[in-house]
Coordinates of C-alpha atoms and ligand atoms in Angstrom, one line a residue:
M1 CA -5.1 -1.1 -62.0
K2 CA -6.7 1.0 -59.3
N3 CA -5.6 4.7 -59.5
S4 CA -5.0 6.7 -56.4
I5 CA -3.3 9.9 -55.5
S6 CA 0.0 7.9 -55.4
T7 CA -0.6 7.0 -59.0
F8 CA -0.7 10.7 -59.8
M9 CA 2.4 11.6 -57.7
N10 CA 4.4 8.6 -59.1
A11 CA 3.4 9.5 -62.7
K12 CA 5.0 12.9 -62.3
H13 CA 8.1 11.3 -60.7
N14 CA 8.4 8.8 -63.6
G15 CA 7.6 11.3 -66.4
E16 CA 4.4 9.4 -67.4
K17 CA 1.5 11.4 -68.7
L18 CA -1.9 11.3 -66.8
T19 CA -5.3 11.2 -68.4
M20 CA -8.6 12.5 -67.0
L21 CA -12.1 13.1 -68.3
T22 CA -15.2 14.4 -66.8
A23 CA -18.3 12.2 -66.2
Y24 CA -21.6 12.8 -64.6
D25 CA -23.4 9.4 -64.8
Y26 CA -22.9 5.7 -64.2
S27 CA -22.9 4.5 -67.8
T28 CA -20.4 7.0 -69.0
A29 CA -18.2 6.5 -66.0
K30 CA -18.1 2.8 -66.8
I31 CA -17.0 3.4 -70.4
I32 CA -14.3 5.9 -69.3
D33 CA -13.1 3.6 -66.6
G34 CA -12.9 0.7 -69.0
A35 CA -10.8 2.8 -71.4
G36 CA -8.0 3.0 -68.8
I37 CA -8.3 6.7 -68.0
N38 CA -6.5 7.6 -64.7
G39 CA -9.0 9.9 -63.2
I40 CA -12.7 11.0 -63.6
L41 CA -13.7 14.5 -62.5
V42 CA -17.3 14.9 -61.6
G43 CA -17.0 18.6 -62.6
D44 CA -19.3 21.4 -61.8
S45 CA -19.3 21.8 -65.6
L46 CA -22.3 19.5 -64.9
G47 CA -24.3 22.8 -64.7
M48 CA -23.5 23.7 -68.3
V49 CA -23.2 20.4 -70.2
C50 CA -26.0 18.4 -68.4
L51 CA -28.3 21.0 -66.7
G52 CA -28.2 23.7 -69.4
Y53 CA -27.1 26.6 -67.2
K54 CA -25.0 29.4 -68.9
D55 CA -22.2 29.0 -66.3
T56 CA -21.3 26.8 -63.3
L57 CA -22.5 29.2 -60.6
S58 CA -26.0 27.7 -60.0
V59 CA -24.7 24.2 -59.3
T60 CA -25.4 23.0 -55.7
M61 CA -23.8 20.5 -53.3
E62 CA -26.9 18.3 -53.7
D63 CA -26.5 18.4 -57.6
M64 CA -22.9 17.4 -57.2
L65 CA -23.5 14.6 -54.7
H66 CA -26.3 13.1 -56.9
H67 CA -23.9 12.8 -59.8
I68 CA -20.8 11.8 -57.8
K69 CA -22.7 8.8 -56.4
A70 CA -23.7 7.7 -59.9
V71 CA -20.1 8.0 -61.2
T72 CA -18.5 6.2 -58.2
R73 CA -20.8 3.3 -58.9
G74 CA -19.5 3.0 -62.4
A75 CA -15.8 3.7 -61.9
K76 CA -13.8 0.7 -60.6
N77 CA -10.2 1.8 -61.3
A78 CA -10.2 5.5 -62.1
L79 CA -9.7 8.0 -59.2
V80 CA -13.0 9.8 -58.9
V81 CA -12.6 13.5 -58.0
G82 CA -15.6 15.5 -56.8
D83 CA -15.7 19.1 -57.8
M84 CA -16.7 21.5 -55.0
P85 CA -19.4 23.9 -56.3
F86 CA -19.6 27.6 -56.0
M87 CA -20.2 28.7 -52.3
S88 CA -19.5 25.3 -50.9
Y89 CA -16.0 26.3 -49.7
Q90 CA -15.6 30.1 -50.2
T91 CA -17.8 30.9 -47.2
S92 CA -15.5 29.4 -44.5
V93 CA -13.0 26.8 -43.6
Y94 CA -15.6 25.0 -41.7
D95 CA -18.0 24.8 -44.7
A96 CA -15.1 23.7 -46.9
V97 CA -14.2 20.7 -44.7
K98 CA -17.8 19.8 -44.1
N99 CA -18.7 19.8 -47.8
A100 CA -15.5 18.1 -48.8
G101 CA -16.3 15.4 -46.2
R102 CA -19.8 14.9 -47.8
M103 CA -18.2 14.2 -51.1
I104 CA -16.1 11.4 -49.6
Q105 CA -18.6 10.1 -47.1
E106 CA -21.8 10.2 -49.1
G107 CA -20.5 10.4 -52.7
L108 CA -17.6 7.9 -52.1
A109 CA -15.2 10.1 -54.1
G110 CA -11.5 9.6 -53.7
A111 CA -10.6 13.3 -53.7
V112 CA -12.1 16.7 -54.1
K113 CA -11.2 19.7 -56.3
L114 CA -11.7 23.4 -55.7
E115 CA -10.9 26.6 -57.5
G116 CA -8.4 29.3 -56.4
G117 CA -4.9 29.7 -55.2
A118 CA -3.7 31.9 -52.2
T119 CA -7.3 32.9 -51.4
V120 CA -8.3 29.3 -50.6
Y121 CA -5.0 28.3 -48.9
E122 CA -6.6 27.9 -45.4
Q123 CA -9.5 25.8 -46.8
V124 CA -7.2 23.5 -48.7
K125 CA -4.9 23.1 -45.7
A126 CA -7.8 22.2 -43.5
I127 CA -9.4 19.7 -45.9
V128 CA -6.0 18.0 -46.4
K129 CA -5.6 17.9 -42.6
S130 CA -8.9 16.0 -42.5
Q131 CA -7.3 13.3 -44.6
I132 CA -9.1 14.3 -47.8
P133 CA -6.9 14.6 -50.9
V134 CA -7.3 17.9 -52.7
M135 CA -6.8 18.8 -56.4
G136 CA -6.2 22.5 -56.9
H137 CA -7.5 24.5 -59.9
I138 CA -6.1 27.8 -61.2
G139 CA -6.0 30.0 -64.3
L140 CA -9.4 30.4 -66.0
T141 CA -11.4 29.2 -63.0
P142 CA -15.1 29.2 -64.2
Q143 CA -16.5 30.1 -60.8
S144 CA -14.8 33.5 -61.2
V145 CA -16.4 34.2 -64.5
N146 CA -18.1 37.4 -63.2
V147 CA -14.7 38.7 -62.0
F148 CA -12.9 37.8 -65.2
G149 CA -15.7 39.4 -67.3
G150 CA -16.2 36.1 -69.3
F151 CA -14.4 32.9 -70.0
K152 CA -11.1 34.5 -70.9
I153 CA -7.6 33.1 -71.1
Q154 CA -5.7 34.1 -68.0
G155 CA -2.1 35.0 -67.2
K156 CA -1.1 36.8 -70.3
D157 CA 0.7 39.7 -68.8
E158 CA 3.7 39.6 -66.4
I159 CA 1.7 40.5 -63.2
K160 CA -1.1 38.0 -63.8
A161 CA 1.3 35.3 -64.9
K162 CA 3.4 35.7 -61.7
K163 CA 0.3 35.6 -59.6
I164 CA -0.7 32.3 -61.1
I165 CA 2.8 30.9 -60.5
E166 CA 2.5 32.1 -56.8
D167 CA -1.0 30.5 -56.6
A168 CA 0.5 27.2 -57.8
K169 CA 3.2 27.3 -55.1
K170 CA 0.7 28.2 -52.4
L171 CA -1.5 25.2 -53.3
E172 CA 1.6 23.0 -53.2
Q173 CA 2.4 24.3 -49.8
A174 CA -1.2 23.7 -48.6
G175 CA -0.8 20.1 -49.6
V176 CA -2.7 19.5 -52.9
F177 CA -1.8 16.2 -54.7
S178 CA -2.2 17.8 -58.1
I179 CA -3.3 21.1 -59.8
V180 CA -5.6 21.7 -62.8
L181 CA -4.3 24.5 -65.0
E182 CA -7.1 25.8 -67.1
G183 CA -7.0 28.4 -70.0
I184 CA -3.5 29.7 -69.6
P185 CA -0.6 30.1 -72.2
Y186 CA 1.3 26.9 -72.7
K187 CA 4.7 28.4 -71.9
L188 CA 3.3 29.6 -68.5
A189 CA 1.9 26.1 -67.9
K190 CA 5.4 24.8 -68.6
I191 CA 7.0 27.0 -66.0
I192 CA 4.4 26.0 -63.4
T193 CA 4.8 22.3 -64.2
E194 CA 8.6 22.6 -63.8
T195 CA 8.2 24.6 -60.6
V196 CA 5.8 22.5 -58.5
S197 CA 6.4 18.9 -57.4
V198 CA 2.8 17.8 -57.8
P199 CA 1.4 16.9 -61.3
T200 CA -0.3 19.6 -63.3
I201 CA -3.4 18.6 -65.3
G202 CA -4.0 20.9 -68.2
I203 CA -7.2 21.9 -70.0
G204 CA -6.4 24.6 -72.6
A205 CA -2.9 24.8 -71.1
G206 CA -0.8 23.0 -73.7
K207 CA 1.4 20.0 -74.0
Y208 CA 3.9 20.6 -71.2
C209 CA 1.4 19.7 -68.4
D210 CA 1.9 16.4 -66.6
G211 CA -1.6 15.3 -67.7
Q212 CA -4.7 16.4 -69.6
I213 CA -8.4 16.6 -68.8
L214 CA -11.3 17.3 -71.2
V215 CA -15.0 17.6 -70.7
Y216 CA -16.3 14.4 -72.3
Q217 CA -19.2 16.1 -74.1
D218 CA -16.7 18.5 -75.7
M219 CA -14.4 15.7 -77.0
L220 CA -17.3 13.7 -78.3
G221 CA -19.1 16.6 -80.1
L222 CA -22.1 16.4 -77.7
F223 CA -22.1 20.0 -76.5
S224 CA -22.8 22.5 -79.3
D225 CA -23.4 25.7 -77.4
F226 CA -19.8 26.8 -78.0
K227 CA -16.5 25.0 -78.8
P228 CA -13.4 26.3 -77.1
K229 CA -10.2 26.4 -79.2
F230 CA -8.4 23.9 -77.0
V231 CA -11.0 21.2 -77.5
K232 CA -10.2 18.3 -79.9
V233 CA -13.2 16.3 -81.1
Y234 CA -12.2 12.6 -80.9
G235 CA -15.4 11.2 -82.2
N236 CA -18.7 12.8 -83.3
A237 CA -21.1 11.0 -81.0
G238 CA -23.5 13.9 -81.3
E239 CA -23.9 13.2 -85.0
V240 CA -24.2 9.4 -84.3
M241 CA -27.0 10.1 -81.8
R242 CA -28.9 12.5 -84.0
K243 CA -28.9 10.0 -86.9
A244 CA -30.0 7.2 -84.6
F245 CA -32.8 9.4 -83.2
E246 CA -34.0 10.3 -86.7
D247 CA -33.9 6.6 -87.8
Y248 CA -35.9 5.6 -84.8
N249 CA -38.5 8.4 -85.4
D250 CA -38.8 7.3 -89.1
E251 CA -39.1 3.6 -88.3
V252 CA -41.8 4.0 -85.6
K253 CA -43.8 6.3 -87.8
S254 CA -43.6 3.8 -90.7
S255 CA -44.3 0.8 -88.4
A256 CA -40.9 -0.7 -89.3
F257 CA -40.1 -0.9 -85.6
P258 CA -40.7 -2.9 -83.5
D259 CA -40.3 -5.9 -85.8
E260 CA -40.5 -9.6 -84.9
E261 CA -36.8 -9.7 -83.8
H262 CA -37.6 -7.2 -81.1
S263 CA -40.9 -8.6 -79.9
F264 CA -42.0 -11.5 -77.6
K265 CA -43.9 -14.6 -78.8
I266 CA -46.8 -16.4 -77.2
D267 CA -48.4 -19.8 -78.0
E268 CA -51.2 -19.4 -80.5
N269 CA -53.5 -21.6 -78.4
V270 CA -53.2 -19.2 -75.6
I271 CA -53.9 -16.2 -77.8
N272 CA -57.0 -18.0 -79.3
K273 CA -58.5 -18.3 -75.8
L274 CA -58.1 -14.5 -75.3
Y275 CA -60.5 -13.5 -78.0
Ligands
KIV1 O1 -15.9 21.4 -64.0 C1 -15.1 20.9 -64.8 O2 -15.4 20.1 -65.7 C2 -13.7 21.3 -64.6 C3 -12.7 21.0 -65.6 C4 -12.9 21.8 -66.8 C5 -11.4 21.0 -65.1 O3 -13.4 22.0 -63.6

C-alpha cells in the first residue's frame, strides 16, 4: 500500500508504529520498499556512509538530488523524504522554499526533512505553505556538530530538555507532519511524543517514539567507522560482502571463475573458421 503523510498521521492516531530506513540508491530502495517499510529517508548521512566525509556538512543540494532521484525510481510504496543539506535552508526562507521545491520537482520526493526547531520556524512554515510536507528533526542534529562539540546526546539537563520540548511544539505549530527525535534520553522522547499531535520518529531516542528510523548501513554492519550505542545490527551484510569479495578474488586468481556455467557457447564450426 502506498504510504503518504496521511499514513503517518493515521498511524499515530491508531497507535500503530511506523518504520523508516535511509537509502541512497535504486537497488537498496527497491529492497527496503519491498520489505514494507513505511518511509525511506534519503539522509544527508549520505556524506558519511556513502561519500566518506567525517560529518554531513559537505553534502550539497546536487549530491542530494542525485541520490533522491535514484531512490524515488526504486521506491513504489514507501514515502520518500529528501533531507535538506547544510546551508540549503539556513540562509533564508527563499532558499528553503526553492531548495525544498527542487527535491519535489526534480527528485520526485514526497516530503522534505530539515534540522532545527524554533530557529527554522519561518522556513518550515513557508515550505508547508508551498504545499510541501515537512518532517522536522531535533535533538542531536548532525548539522550542528560544531556547536555541540561532537556527536553528543542532547537534552540531558532541565534547560536543554525544555528547549527541545519547545522546539517540538514550535515545529508542530509550523505545520510539520512528523518529527525525527535523534540522540535524546528516552524519557524525554516519551514526553515529546505525548505532547505533540504529529508522529515522532526516533533514532537513539528509545521505544516510546511513534516510529523508528535507522541508517541502513548501520543496521547491516556495513559502516565500520564507528557504531553508536543505539544501533542494533540486524544482519552482518558487511561480513557477507567481505567473504564474497575474497572468494571472487581467490577464484579468479586460481582460474576457477568464470567456469562453463557462466560463459557463452558458440558452434565449433564457426570457431574453426576463425583460426
Ligand atoms: O541523515 C540521516 O540519515 C538522518 C537520520 C539519522 C535521521 O538525518
